[in-house]
PDB file of C-alpha atoms in Angstrom:
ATOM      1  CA  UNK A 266       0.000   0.000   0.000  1.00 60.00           C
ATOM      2  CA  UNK A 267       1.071   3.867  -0.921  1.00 67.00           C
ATOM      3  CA  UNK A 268       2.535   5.621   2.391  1.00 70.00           C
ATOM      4  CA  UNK A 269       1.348   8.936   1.246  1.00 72.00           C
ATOM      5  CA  UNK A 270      -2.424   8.010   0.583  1.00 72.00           C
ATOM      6  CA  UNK A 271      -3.017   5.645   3.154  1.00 68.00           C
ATOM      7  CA  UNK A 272      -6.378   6.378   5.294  1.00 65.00           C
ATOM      8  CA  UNK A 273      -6.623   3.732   7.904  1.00 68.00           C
ATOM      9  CA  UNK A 274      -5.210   5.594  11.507  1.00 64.00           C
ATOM     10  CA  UNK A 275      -4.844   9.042   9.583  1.00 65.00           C
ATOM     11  CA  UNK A 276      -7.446  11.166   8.957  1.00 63.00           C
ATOM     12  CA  UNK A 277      -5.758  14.760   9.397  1.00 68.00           C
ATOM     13  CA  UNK A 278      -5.922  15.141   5.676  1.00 67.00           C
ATOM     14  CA  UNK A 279      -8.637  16.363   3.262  1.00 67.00           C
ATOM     15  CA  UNK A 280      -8.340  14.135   0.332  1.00 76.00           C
ATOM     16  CA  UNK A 281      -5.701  12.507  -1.921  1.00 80.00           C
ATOM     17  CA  UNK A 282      -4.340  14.340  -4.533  1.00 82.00           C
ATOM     18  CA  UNK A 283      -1.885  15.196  -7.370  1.00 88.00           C
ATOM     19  CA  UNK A 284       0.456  17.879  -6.069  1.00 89.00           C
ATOM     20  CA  UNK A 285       0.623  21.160  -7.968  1.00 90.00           C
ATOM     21  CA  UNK A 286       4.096  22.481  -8.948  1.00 93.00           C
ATOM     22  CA  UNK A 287       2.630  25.565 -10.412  1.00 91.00           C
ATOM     23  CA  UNK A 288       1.742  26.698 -14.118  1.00 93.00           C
ATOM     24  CA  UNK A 289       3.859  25.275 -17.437  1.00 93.00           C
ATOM     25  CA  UNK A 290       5.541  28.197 -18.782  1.00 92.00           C
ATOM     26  CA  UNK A 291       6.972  27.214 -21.923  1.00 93.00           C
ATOM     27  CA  UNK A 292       6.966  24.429 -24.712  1.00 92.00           C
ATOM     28  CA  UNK A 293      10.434  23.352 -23.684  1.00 95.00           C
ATOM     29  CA  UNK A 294       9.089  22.904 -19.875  1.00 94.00           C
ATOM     30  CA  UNK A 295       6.493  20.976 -21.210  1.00 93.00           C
ATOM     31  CA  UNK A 296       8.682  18.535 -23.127  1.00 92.00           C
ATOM     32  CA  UNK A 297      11.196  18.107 -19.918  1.00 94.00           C
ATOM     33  CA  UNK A 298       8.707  17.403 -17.424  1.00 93.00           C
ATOM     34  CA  UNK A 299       7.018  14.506 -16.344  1.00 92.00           C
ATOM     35  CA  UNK A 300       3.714  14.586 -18.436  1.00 92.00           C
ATOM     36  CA  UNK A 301       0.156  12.964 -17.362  1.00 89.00           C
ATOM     37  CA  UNK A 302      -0.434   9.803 -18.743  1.00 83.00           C
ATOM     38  CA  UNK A 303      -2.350   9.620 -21.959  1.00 82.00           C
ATOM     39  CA  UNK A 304      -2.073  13.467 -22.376  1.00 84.00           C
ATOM     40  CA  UNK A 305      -2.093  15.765 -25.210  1.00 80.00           C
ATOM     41  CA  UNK A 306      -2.526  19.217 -26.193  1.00 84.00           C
ATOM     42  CA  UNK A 307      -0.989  20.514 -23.238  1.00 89.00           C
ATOM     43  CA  UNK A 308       0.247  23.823 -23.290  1.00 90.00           C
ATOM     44  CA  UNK A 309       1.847  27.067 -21.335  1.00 93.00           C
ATOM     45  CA  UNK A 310      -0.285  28.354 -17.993  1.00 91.00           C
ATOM     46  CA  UNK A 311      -1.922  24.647 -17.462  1.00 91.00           C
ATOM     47  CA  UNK A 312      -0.659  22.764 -14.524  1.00 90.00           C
ATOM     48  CA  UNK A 313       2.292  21.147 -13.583  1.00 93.00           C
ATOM     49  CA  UNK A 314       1.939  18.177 -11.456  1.00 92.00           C
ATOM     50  CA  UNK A 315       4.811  16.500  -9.122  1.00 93.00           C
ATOM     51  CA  UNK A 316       6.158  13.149 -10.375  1.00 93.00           C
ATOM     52  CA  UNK A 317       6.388  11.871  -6.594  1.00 90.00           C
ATOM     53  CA  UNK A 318       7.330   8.310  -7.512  1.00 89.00           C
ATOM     54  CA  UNK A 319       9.870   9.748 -10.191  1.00 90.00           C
ATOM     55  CA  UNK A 320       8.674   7.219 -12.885  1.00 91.00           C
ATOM     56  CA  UNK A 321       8.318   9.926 -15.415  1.00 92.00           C
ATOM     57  CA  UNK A 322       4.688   9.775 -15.733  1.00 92.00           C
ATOM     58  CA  UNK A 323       2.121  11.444 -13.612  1.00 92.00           C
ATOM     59  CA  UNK A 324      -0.733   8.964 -12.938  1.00 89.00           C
ATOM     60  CA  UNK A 325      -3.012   7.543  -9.382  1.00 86.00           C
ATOM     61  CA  UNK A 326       0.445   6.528  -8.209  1.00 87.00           C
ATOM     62  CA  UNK A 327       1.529  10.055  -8.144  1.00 89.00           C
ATOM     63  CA  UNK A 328      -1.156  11.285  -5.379  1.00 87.00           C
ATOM     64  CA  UNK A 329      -0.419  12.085  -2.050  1.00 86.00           C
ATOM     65  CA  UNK A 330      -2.515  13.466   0.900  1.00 82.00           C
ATOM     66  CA  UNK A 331      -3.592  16.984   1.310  1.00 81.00           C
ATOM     67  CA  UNK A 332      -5.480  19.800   3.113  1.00 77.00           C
ATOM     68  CA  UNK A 333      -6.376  19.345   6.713  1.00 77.00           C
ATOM     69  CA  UNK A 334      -9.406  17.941   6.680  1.00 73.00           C
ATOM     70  CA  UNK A 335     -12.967  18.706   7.102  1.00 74.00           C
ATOM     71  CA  UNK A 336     -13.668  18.210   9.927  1.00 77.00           C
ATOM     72  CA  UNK A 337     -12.086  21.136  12.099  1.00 82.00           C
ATOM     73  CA  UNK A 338      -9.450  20.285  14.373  1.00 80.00           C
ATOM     74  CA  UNK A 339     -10.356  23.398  16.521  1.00 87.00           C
ATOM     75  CA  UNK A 340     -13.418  24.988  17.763  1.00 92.00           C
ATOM     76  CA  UNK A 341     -13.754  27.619  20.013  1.00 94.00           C
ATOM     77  CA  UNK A 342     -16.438  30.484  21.320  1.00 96.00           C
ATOM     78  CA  UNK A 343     -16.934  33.314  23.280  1.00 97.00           C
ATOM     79  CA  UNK A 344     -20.457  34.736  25.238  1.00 97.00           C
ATOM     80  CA  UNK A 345     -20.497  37.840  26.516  1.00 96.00           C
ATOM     81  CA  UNK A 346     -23.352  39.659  28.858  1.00 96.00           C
ATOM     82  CA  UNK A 347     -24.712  42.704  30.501  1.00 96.00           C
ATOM     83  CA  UNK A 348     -28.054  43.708  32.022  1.00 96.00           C
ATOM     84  CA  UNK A 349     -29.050  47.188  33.569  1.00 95.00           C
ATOM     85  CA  UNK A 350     -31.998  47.792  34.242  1.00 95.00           C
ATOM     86  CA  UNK A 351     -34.025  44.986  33.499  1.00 94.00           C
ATOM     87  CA  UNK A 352     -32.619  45.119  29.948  1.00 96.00           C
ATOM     88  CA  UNK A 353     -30.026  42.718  29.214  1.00 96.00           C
ATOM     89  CA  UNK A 354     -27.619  42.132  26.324  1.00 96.00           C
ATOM     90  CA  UNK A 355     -26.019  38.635  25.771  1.00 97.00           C
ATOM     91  CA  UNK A 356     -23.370  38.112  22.691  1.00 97.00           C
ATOM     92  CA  UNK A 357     -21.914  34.907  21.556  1.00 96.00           C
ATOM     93  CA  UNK A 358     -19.050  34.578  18.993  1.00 96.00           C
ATOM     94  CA  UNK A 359     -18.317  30.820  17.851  1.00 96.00           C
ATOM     95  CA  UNK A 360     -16.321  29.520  15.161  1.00 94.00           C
ATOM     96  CA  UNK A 361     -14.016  26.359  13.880  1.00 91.00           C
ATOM     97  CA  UNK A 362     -10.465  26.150  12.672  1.00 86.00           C
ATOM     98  CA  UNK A 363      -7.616  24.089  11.085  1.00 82.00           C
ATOM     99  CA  UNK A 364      -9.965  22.760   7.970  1.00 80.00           C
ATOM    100  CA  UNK A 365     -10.156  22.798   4.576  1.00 77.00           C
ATOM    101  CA  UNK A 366     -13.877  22.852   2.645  1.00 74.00           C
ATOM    102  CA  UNK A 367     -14.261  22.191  -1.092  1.00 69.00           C
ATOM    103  CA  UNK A 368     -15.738  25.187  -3.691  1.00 66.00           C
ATOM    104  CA  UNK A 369     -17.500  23.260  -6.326  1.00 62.00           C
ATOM    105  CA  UNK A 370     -19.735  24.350  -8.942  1.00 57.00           C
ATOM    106  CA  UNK A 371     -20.199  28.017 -10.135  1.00 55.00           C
ATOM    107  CA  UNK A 372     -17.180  29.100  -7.747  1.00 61.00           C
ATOM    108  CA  UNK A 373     -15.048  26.479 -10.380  1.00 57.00           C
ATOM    109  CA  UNK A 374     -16.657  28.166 -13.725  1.00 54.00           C
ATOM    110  CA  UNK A 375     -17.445  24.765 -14.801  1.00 52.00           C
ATOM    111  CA  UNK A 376     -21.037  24.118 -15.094  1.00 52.00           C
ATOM    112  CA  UNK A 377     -23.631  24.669 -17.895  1.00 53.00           C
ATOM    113  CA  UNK A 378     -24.998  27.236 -16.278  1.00 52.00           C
ATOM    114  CA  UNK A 379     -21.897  29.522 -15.876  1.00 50.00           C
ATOM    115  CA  UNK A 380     -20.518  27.867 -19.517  1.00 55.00           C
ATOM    116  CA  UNK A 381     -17.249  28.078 -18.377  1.00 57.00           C
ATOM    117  CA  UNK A 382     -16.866  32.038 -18.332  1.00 62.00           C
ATOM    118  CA  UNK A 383     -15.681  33.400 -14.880  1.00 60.00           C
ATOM    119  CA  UNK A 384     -18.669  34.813 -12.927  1.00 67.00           C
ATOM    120  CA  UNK A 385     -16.744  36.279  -9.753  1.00 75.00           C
ATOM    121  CA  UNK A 386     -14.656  39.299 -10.178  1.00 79.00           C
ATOM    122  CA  UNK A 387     -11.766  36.788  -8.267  1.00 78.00           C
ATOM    123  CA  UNK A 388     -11.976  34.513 -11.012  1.00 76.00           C
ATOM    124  CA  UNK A 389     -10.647  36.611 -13.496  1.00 84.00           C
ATOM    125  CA  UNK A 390      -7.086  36.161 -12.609  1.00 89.00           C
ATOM    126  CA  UNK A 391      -6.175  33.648 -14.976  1.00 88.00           C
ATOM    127  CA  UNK A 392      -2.969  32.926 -16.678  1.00 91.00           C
ATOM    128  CA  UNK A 393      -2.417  34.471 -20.102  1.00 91.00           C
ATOM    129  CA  UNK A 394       1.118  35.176 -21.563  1.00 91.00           C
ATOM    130  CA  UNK A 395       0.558  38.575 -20.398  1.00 93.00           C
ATOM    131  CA  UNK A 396      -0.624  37.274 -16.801  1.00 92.00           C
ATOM    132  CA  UNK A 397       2.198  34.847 -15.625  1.00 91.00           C
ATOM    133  CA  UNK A 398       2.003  35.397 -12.205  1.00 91.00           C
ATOM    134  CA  UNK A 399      -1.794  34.589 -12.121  1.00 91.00           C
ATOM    135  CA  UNK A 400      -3.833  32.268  -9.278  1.00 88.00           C
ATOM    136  CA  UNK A 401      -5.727  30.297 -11.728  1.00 86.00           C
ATOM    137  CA  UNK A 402      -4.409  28.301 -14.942  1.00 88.00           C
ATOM    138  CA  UNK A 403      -5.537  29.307 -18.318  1.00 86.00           C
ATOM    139  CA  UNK A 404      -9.390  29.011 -19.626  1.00 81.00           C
ATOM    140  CA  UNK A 405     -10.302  25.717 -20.765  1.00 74.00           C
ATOM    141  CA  UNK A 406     -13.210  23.490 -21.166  1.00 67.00           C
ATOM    142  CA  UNK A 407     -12.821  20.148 -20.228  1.00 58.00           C
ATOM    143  CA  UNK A 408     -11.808  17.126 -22.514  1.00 47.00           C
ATOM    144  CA  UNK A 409     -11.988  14.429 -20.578  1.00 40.00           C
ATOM    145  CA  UNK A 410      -8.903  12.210 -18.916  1.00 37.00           C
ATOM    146  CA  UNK A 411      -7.295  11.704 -21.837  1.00 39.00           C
ATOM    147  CA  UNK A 412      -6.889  15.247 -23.747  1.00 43.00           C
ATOM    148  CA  UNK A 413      -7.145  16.821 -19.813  1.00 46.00           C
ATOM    149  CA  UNK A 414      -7.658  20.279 -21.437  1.00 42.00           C
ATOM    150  CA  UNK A 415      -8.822  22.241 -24.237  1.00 36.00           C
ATOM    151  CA  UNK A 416      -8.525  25.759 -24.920  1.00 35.00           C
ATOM    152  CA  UNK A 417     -11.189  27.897 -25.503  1.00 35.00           C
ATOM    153  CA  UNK A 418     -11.263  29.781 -28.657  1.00 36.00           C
ATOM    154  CA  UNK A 419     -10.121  33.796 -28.456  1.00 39.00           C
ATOM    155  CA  UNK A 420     -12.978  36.203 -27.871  1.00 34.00           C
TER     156      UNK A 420
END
């Protein structure tokens, strides 16, 4: 059994994972890397995934546990009160730490309903070869697991 994606006695982790290096930034960096298995088309500001078993070929083998969970590791609160006068006034402040949630759906841009265009002023930063330094890889619609991506036609 994998070490870094075993469950039983460890559950301090969100999910299993491919690790993100960052974005490609070039052809060349594409060719010298460790590549998905079965892809094509791939191409600067998509992701680069870790090779963590060093066998030259990103695949299930490759994942490795991540995030913190989801179930907090921390919760806390504080109540506070007053009363004068027959009036009183009581405040409570709760909340959770050390967890990670998922953002599915619309917050991904990749649902009919959003047809893949960002909806959230956040989403916007997206690589381009004028945006290197973005959060988010380049627009794509989905291919499937073998193409993996797919770029969307200039607008």
């Amino acid at each position: 059994m994998n070490p870094r994606t075993r469950r039983v006695q460890n559950k301090s982790y969100y999910t299993t994972a491919l690790h993100c290096l960052g974005f490609f930034t070039s052809d060349e960096e594409i060719r010298n890397s460790a590549l998905p298995a079965n892809s094509y088309d791939l191409q600067p500001g998509d992701l680069k995934y870790e090779d963590v078993n060093g066998d030259g070929v990103i695949d299930g083998s490759d994942y490795t546990r991540i995030g913190k969970g989801n179930f907090p590791h921390s919760n806390y609160g504080n109540s506070l009160g007053a009363s004068y006068k027959g009036w009183s006034l009581n405040v409570l402040f709760q909340g959770a730490g050390s967890f990670n949630m998922y953002l599915g759906g619309t917050l991904q841009s990749n649902n009919s309903q959003t047809n893949y265009i960002p909806v959230y002023s956040f989403q916007t930063d997206y690589w381009t070869p004028n945006n290197t330094d973005a959060k988010y890889p380049r627009l794509t619609s989905y291919g499937g697991n073998k193409k993996w991506k797919q770029q969307l036609p200039d607008q």
